[in-house]
Short mmCIF file of C-alpha atoms and ligand atoms in Angstrom, two decimals:
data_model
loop_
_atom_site.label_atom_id
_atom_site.label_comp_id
_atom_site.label_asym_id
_atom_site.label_seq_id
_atom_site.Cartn_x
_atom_site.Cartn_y
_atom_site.Cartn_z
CA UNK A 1 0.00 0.00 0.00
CA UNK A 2 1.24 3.32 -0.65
CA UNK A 3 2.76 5.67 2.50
CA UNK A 4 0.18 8.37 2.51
CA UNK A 5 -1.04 8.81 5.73
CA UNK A 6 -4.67 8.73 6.55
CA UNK A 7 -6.17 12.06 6.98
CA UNK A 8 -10.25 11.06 7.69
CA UNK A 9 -10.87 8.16 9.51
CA UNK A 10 -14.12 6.22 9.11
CA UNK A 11 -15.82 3.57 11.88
CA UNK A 12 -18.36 1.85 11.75
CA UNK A 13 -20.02 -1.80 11.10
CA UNK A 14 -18.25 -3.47 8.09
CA UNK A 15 -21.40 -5.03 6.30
CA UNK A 16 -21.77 -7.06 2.95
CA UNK A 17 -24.80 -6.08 1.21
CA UNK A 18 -26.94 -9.26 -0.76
CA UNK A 19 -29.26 -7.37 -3.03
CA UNK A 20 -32.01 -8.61 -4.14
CA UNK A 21 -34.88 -7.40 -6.66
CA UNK A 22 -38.01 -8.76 -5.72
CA UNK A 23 -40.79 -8.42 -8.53
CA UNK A 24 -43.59 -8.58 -5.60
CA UNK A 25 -42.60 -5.49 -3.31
CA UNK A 26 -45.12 -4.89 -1.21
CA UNK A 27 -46.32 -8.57 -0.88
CA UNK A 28 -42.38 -9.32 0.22
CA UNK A 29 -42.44 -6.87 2.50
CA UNK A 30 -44.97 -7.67 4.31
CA UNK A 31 -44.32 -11.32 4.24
CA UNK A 32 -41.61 -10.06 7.09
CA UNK A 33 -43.01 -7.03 8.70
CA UNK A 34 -40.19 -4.66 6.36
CA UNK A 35 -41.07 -1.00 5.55
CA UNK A 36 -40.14 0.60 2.04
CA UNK A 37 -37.08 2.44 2.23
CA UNK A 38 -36.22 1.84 5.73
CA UNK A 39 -33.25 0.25 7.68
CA UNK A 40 -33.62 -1.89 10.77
CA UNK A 41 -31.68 -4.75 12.45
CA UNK A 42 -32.72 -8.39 12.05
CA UNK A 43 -35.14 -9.87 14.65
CA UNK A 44 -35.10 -13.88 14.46
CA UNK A 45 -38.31 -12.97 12.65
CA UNK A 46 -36.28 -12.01 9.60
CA UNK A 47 -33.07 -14.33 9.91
CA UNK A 48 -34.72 -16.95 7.19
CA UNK A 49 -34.38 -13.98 4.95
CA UNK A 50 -30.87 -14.35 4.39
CA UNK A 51 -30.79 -17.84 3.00
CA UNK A 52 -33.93 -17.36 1.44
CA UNK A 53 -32.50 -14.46 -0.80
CA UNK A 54 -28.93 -16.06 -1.87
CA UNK A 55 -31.53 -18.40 -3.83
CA UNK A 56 -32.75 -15.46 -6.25
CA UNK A 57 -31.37 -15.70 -9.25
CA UNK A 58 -30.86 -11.54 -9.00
CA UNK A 59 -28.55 -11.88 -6.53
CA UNK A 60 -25.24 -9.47 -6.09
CA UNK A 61 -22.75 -9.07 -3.66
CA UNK A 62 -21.68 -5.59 -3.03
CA UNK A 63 -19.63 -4.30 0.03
CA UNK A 64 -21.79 -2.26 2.67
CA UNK A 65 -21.47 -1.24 5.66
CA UNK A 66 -22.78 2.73 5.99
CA UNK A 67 -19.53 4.00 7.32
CA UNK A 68 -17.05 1.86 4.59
CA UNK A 69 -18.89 3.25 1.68
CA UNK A 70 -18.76 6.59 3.36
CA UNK A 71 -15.11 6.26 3.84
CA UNK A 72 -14.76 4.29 -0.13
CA UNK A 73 -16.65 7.77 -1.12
CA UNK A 74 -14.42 10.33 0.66
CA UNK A 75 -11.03 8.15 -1.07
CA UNK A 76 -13.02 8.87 -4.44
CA UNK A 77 -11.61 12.40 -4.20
CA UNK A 78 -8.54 11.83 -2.49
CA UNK A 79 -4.70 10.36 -3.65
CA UNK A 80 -4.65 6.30 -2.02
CA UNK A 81 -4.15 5.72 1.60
CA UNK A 82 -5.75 9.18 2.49
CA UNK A 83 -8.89 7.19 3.99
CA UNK A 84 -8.78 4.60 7.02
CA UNK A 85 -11.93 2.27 8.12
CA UNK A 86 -12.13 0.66 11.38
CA UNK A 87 -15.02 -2.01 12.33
CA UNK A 88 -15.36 -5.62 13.18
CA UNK A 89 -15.34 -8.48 11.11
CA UNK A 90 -15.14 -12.35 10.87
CA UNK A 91 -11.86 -14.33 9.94
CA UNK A 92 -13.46 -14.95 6.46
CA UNK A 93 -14.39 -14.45 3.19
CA UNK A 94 -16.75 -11.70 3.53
CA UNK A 95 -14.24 -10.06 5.24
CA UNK A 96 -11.50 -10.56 2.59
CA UNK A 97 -13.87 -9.33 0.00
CA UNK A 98 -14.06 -6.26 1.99
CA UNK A 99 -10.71 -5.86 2.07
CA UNK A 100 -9.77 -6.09 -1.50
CA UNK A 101 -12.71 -4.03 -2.11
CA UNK A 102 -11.05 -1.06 0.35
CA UNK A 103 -7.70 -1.66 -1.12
CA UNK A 104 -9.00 -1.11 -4.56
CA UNK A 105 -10.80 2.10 -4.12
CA UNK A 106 -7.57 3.43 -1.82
CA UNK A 107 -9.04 2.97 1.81
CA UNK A 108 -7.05 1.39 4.54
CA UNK A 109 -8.54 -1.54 6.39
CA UNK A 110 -8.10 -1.69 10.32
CA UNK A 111 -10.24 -4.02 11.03
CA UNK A 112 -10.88 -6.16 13.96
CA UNK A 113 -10.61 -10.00 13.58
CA UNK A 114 -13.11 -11.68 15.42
CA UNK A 115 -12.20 -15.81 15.26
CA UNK A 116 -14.79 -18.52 14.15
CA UNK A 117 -17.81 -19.19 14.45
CA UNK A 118 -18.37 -15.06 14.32
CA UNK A 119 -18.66 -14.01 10.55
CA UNK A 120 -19.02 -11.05 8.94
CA UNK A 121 -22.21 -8.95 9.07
CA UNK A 122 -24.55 -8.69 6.32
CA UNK A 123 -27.12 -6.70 4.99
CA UNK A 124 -29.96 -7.70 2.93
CA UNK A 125 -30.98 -5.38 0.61
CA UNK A 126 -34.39 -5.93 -0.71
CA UNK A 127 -34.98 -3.79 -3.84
CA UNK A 128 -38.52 -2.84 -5.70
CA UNK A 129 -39.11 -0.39 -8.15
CA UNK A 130 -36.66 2.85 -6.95
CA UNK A 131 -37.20 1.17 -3.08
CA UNK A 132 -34.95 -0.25 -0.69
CA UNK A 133 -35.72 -1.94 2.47
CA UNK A 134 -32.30 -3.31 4.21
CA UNK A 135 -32.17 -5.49 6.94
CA UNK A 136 -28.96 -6.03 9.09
CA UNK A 137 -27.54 -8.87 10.35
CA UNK A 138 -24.20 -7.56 12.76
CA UNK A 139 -22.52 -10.17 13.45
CA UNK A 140 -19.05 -9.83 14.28
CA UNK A 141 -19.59 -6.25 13.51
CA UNK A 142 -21.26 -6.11 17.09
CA UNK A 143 -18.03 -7.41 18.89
CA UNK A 144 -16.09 -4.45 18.49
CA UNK A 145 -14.11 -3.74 21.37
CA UNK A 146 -12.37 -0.47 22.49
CA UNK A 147 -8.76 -2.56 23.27
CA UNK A 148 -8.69 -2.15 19.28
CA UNK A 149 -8.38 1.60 19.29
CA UNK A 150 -5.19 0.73 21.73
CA UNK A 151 -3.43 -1.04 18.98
CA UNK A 152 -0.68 0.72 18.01
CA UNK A 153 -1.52 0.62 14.15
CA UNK A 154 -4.80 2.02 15.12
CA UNK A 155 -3.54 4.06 17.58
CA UNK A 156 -0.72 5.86 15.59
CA UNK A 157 -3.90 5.99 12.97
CA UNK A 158 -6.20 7.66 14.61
CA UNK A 159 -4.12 10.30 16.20
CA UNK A 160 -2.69 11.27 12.34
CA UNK A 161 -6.10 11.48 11.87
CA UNK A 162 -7.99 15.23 10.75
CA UNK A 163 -11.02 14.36 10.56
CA UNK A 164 -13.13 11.15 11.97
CA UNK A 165 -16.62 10.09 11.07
CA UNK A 166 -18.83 7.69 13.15
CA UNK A 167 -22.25 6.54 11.92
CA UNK A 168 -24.87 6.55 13.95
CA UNK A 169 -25.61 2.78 13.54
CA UNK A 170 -22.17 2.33 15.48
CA UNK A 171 -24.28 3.46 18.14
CA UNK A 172 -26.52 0.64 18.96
CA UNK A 173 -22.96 -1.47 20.34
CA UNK A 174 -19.76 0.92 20.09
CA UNK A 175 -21.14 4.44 22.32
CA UNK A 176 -18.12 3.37 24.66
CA UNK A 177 -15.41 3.20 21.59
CA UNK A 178 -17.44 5.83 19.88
CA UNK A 179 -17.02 8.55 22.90
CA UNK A 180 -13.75 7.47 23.25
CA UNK A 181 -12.38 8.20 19.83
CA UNK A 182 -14.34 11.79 19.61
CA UNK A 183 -14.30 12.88 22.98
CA UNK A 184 -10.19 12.91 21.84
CA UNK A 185 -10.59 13.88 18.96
CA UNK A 186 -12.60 16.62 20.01
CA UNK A 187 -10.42 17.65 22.38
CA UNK A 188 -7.35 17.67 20.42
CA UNK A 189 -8.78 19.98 17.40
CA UNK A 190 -9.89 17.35 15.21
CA UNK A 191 -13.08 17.59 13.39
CA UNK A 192 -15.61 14.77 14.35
CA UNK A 193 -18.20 14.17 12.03
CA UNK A 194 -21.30 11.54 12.91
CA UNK A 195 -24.38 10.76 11.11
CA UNK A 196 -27.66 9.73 11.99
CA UNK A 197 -27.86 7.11 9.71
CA UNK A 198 -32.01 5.85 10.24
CA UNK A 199 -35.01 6.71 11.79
CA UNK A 200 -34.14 4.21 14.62
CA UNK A 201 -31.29 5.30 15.91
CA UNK A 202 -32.64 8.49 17.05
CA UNK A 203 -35.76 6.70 17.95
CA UNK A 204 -33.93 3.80 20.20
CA UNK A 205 -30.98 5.20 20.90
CA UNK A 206 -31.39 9.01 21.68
CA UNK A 207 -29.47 8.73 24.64
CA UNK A 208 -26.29 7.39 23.11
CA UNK A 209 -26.96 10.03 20.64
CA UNK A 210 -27.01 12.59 22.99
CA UNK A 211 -24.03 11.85 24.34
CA UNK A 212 -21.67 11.41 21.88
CA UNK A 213 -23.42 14.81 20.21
CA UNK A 214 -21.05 17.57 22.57
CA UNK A 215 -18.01 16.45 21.12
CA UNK A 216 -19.71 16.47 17.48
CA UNK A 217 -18.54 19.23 14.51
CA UNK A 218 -20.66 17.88 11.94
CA UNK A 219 -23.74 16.09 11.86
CA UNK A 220 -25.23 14.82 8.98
CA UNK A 221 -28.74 13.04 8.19
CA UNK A 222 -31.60 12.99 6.03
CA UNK A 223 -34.88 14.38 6.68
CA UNK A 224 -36.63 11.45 8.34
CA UNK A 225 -33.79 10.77 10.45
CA UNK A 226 -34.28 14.37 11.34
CA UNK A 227 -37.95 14.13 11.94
CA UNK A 228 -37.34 10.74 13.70
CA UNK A 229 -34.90 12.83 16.09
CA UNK A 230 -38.08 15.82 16.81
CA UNK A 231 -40.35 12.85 17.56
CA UNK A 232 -37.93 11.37 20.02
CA UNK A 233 -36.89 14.94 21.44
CA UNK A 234 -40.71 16.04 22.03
CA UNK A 235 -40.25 18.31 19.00
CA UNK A 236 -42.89 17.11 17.50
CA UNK A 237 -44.28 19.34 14.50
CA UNK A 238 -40.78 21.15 14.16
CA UNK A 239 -39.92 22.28 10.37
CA UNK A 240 -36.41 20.66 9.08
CA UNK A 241 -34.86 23.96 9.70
CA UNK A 242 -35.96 24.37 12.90
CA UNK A 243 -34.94 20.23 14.18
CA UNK A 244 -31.51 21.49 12.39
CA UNK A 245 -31.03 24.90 14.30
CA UNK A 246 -31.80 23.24 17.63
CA UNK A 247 -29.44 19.87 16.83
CA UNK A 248 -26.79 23.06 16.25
CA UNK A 249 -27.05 24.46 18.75
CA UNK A 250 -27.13 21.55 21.48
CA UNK A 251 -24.24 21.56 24.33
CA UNK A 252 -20.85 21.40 22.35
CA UNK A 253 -17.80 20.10 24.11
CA UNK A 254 -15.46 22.30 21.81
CA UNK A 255 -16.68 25.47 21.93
CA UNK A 256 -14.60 27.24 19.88
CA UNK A 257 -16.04 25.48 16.75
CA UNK A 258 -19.56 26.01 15.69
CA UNK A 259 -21.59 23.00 15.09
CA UNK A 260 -23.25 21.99 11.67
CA UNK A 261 -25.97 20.33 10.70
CA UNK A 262 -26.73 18.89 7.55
CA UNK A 263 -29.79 17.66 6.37
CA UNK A 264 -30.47 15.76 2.67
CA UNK A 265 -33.53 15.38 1.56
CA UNK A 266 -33.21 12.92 -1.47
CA UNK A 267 -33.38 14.88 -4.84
CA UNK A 268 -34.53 17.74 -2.25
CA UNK A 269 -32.74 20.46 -1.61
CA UNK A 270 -30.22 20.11 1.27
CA UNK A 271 -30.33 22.50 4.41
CA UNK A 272 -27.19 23.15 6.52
CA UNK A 273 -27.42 24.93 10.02
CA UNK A 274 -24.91 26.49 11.70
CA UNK A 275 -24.40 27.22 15.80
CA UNK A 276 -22.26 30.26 14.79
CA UNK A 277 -21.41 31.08 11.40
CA UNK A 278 -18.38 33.10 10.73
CA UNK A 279 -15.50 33.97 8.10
CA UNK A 280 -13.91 30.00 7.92
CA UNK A 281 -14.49 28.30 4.74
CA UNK A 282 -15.90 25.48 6.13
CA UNK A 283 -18.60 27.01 7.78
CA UNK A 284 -21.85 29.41 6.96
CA UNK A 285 -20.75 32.71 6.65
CA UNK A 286 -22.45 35.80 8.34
CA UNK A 287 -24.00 36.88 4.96
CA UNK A 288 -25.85 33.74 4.52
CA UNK A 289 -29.52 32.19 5.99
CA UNK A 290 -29.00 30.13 8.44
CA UNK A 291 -30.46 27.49 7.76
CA UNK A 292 -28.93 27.90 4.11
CA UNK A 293 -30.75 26.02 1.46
CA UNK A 294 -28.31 24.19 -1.17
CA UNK A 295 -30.37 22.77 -4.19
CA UNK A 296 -29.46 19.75 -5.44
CA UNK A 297 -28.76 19.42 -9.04
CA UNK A 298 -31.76 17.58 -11.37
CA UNK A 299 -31.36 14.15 -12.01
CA UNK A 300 -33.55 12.26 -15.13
CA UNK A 301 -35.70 9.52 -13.82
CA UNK A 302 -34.05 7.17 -16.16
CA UNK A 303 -30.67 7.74 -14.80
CA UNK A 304 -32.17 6.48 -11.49
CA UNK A 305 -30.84 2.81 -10.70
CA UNK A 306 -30.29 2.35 -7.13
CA UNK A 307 -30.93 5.16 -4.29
CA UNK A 308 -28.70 2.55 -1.66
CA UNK A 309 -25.91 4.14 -0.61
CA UNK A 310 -26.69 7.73 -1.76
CA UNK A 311 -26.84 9.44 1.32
CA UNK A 312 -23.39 7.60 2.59
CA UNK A 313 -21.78 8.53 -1.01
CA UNK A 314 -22.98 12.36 -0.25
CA UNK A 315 -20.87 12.16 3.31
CA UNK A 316 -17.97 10.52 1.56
CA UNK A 317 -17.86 13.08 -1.14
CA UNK A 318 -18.20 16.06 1.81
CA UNK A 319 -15.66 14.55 3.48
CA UNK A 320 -12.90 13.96 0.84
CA UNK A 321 -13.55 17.77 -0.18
CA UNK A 322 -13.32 18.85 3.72
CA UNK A 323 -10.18 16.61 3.39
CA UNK A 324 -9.14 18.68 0.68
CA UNK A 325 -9.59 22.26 2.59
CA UNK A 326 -12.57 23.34 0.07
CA UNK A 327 -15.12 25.35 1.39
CA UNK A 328 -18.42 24.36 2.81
CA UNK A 329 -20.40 25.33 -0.50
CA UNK A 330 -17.90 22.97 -2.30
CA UNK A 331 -18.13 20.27 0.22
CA UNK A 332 -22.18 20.25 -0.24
CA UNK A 333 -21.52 20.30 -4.26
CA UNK A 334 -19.19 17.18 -3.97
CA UNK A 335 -21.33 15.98 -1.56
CA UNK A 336 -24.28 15.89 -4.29
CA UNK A 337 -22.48 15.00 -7.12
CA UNK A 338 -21.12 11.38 -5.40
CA UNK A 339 -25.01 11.08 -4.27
CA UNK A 340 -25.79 11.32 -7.55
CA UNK A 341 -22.97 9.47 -9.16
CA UNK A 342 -24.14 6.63 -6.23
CA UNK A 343 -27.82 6.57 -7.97
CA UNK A 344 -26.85 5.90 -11.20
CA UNK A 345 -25.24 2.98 -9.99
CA UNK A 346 -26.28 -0.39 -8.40
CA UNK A 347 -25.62 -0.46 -4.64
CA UNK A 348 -23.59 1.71 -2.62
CA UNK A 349 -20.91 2.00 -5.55
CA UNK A 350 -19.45 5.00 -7.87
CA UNK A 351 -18.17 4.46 -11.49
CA UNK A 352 -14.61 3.76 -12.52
CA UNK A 353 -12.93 5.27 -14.04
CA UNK A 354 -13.73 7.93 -11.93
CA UNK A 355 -16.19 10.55 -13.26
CA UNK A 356 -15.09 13.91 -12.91
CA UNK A 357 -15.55 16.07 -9.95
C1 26A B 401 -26.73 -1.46 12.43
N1 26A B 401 -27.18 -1.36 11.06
C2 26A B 401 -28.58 -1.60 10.86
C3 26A B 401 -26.30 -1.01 10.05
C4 26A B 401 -26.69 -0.93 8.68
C5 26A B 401 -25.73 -0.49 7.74
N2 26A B 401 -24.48 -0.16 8.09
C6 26A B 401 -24.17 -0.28 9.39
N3 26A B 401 -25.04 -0.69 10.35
N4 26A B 401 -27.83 -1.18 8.00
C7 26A B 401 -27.60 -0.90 6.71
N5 26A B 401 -26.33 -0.49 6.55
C8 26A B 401 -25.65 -0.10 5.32
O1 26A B 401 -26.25 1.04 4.81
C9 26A B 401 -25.85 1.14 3.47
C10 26A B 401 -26.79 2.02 2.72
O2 26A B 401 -26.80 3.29 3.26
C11 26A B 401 -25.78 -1.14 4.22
O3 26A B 401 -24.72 -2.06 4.28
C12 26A B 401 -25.75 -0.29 2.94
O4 26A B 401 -24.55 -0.43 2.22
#
């Protein structure tokens, strides 16, 4: 691998993704309680899914995991070895497919080996029409431990490290490893960035939220995830802007950093709050509304294959340009254009060669 060090490090659950088109959504669906476009972890309710699917003859494999394709995103825009993931995974060959994935697209693997019987997680993906439902089974993902953050090739990685992101969905095992690496990071001038990932994790896991949010820079989600956040927080009938001016200004660890909050809203436009804007580049200036409204660029119906992945592509593609020292009007721009490049594409993937950005 090359000798570049890392500059944004990514954590999260390393997932493969089995997608499947189903010709009977709704029928599927409700065959095992899923919603349309949602994301939720596997009950023993839904664990026949996963051999049941292998057997369509639509099948693909496609590496996952919200964080990874974040971090395989934010290495789209940045020279090889720039981008680190850490999760959990089994001592198999999910796992190696992961890797060779990573290594192909220029992100460094750290993961954490987990010895047999624990695999590697997987997500089913069940697609109909422009829909996704995915359904998550953790794993080995789930037996992260926070003695792997003491390694000293994770270590020495993480402190080299500018900027980290977290997803949310790290949240429902890892808030110990999660504080850990951004209450530091935090502290030592880093920029954290976390998303919110689904509806459920603000819903079932507010409190985790909560208290990773003080040492947070950057928070990213989409609107239901937003919405799902006002429902938890008693804020009901809140607009967008108004969930995304409160989430900015919640207690901040840092205080000498304003907070941000993005929020997409699929071919929506995309709002980003500010606790304090100011002169930096990577914030909202004085001059602009706050909440400032970013459209996103039209995209033809039939260049629509997949929406999976888009909203982690549109962190990746903020993050590389952050990475890069672009402003915060750039970082939305490359933000949109991975999203985009994501859709027009089956699973969480972008095209090589790589388009232009
Ligand atoms: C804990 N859960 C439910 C999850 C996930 C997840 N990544 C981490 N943890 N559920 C789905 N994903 C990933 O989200 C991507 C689409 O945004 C899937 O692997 C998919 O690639």
């Amino acid at each position: 691998m090359s000798s570049v060090t890392p500059i944004v490090v990514s954590i999260g659950n390393p997932l493969l993704d089995i997608t499947v088109p189903v010709a009977d959504g709704p029928k599927y669906l409700e065959k095992y309680t899923l919603k349309a476009n949602d994301a939720i972890l596997a009950e023993d309710k839904h664990l026949p899914i996963y051999q049941e699917i292998v057997k369509n003859p639509g099948v693909t494999y496609v590496a996952g995991g919200a964080a990874q394709n974040a971090a395989r995103g934010a290495s789209y825009l940045l020279p090889a070895g720039s981008v680190a993931y850490i999760g959990s995974v089994g001592d198999d060959d999910l796992a190696k497919t992961l890797t060779d994935v990573n290594e192909k697209e220029g992100v460094v693997s750290k993961y954490q080996v987990q010895p047999a019987p624990s695999q590697t997680g997987a997500c089913a993906v069940i697609l109909s029409n422009h829909d996704r439902s995915l359904v998550t089974t953790l794993r080995a993902a789930e037996q992260f431990t926070k003695d792997h953050l003491a390694k000293p090739e994770v270590a020495s990685t993480l402190a080299a490290a500018k900027i980290i992101y977290i997803e949310g969905y790290f949240l429902t095992h890892g808030i110990e490893s999660a504080l850990e690496v951004a209450k530091h990071a935090s502290a030592t001038g880093r920029t954290v960035v976390l998303n919110l990932s689904a509806p459920f994790i603000p819903q079932f896991f507010k409190v985790q939220l909560e208290e990773l949010l003080p040492h947070v820079d950057v928070l990213i989600g989409n609107e239901s995830e937003a919405a799902a956040y006002a429902e938890a927080a008693g804020l009901g009938d809140a607009s967008l802007a108004q969930i995304a001016t409160t989430l900015a200004g919640f207690s901040k660890s840092n205080a000498s950093r304003p907070r941000l909050v993005i929020v997409t809203q699929g071919a929506d436009s995309t709002l980003v709050a500010s606790s304090s804007p100011s002169a930096s580049p990577a914030n909202l200036s004085a001059t602009d509304a706050n909440p400032k409204t970013y459209p996103v660029p039209k995209l033809p119906a039939d260049k629509i294959i997949d929406t999976n992945g888009a909203g982690d592509m549109f962190a990746g593609g903020f993050l590389g340009a952050l990475a890069l020292g672009k402003s915060l009007d750039e970082a939305v721009e490359a933000g949109h254009k991975l999203g985009q490049l994501c859709v027009g594409q089956n699973g969480a993937t972008l095209p090589f060669p790589k388009a232009q950005i």
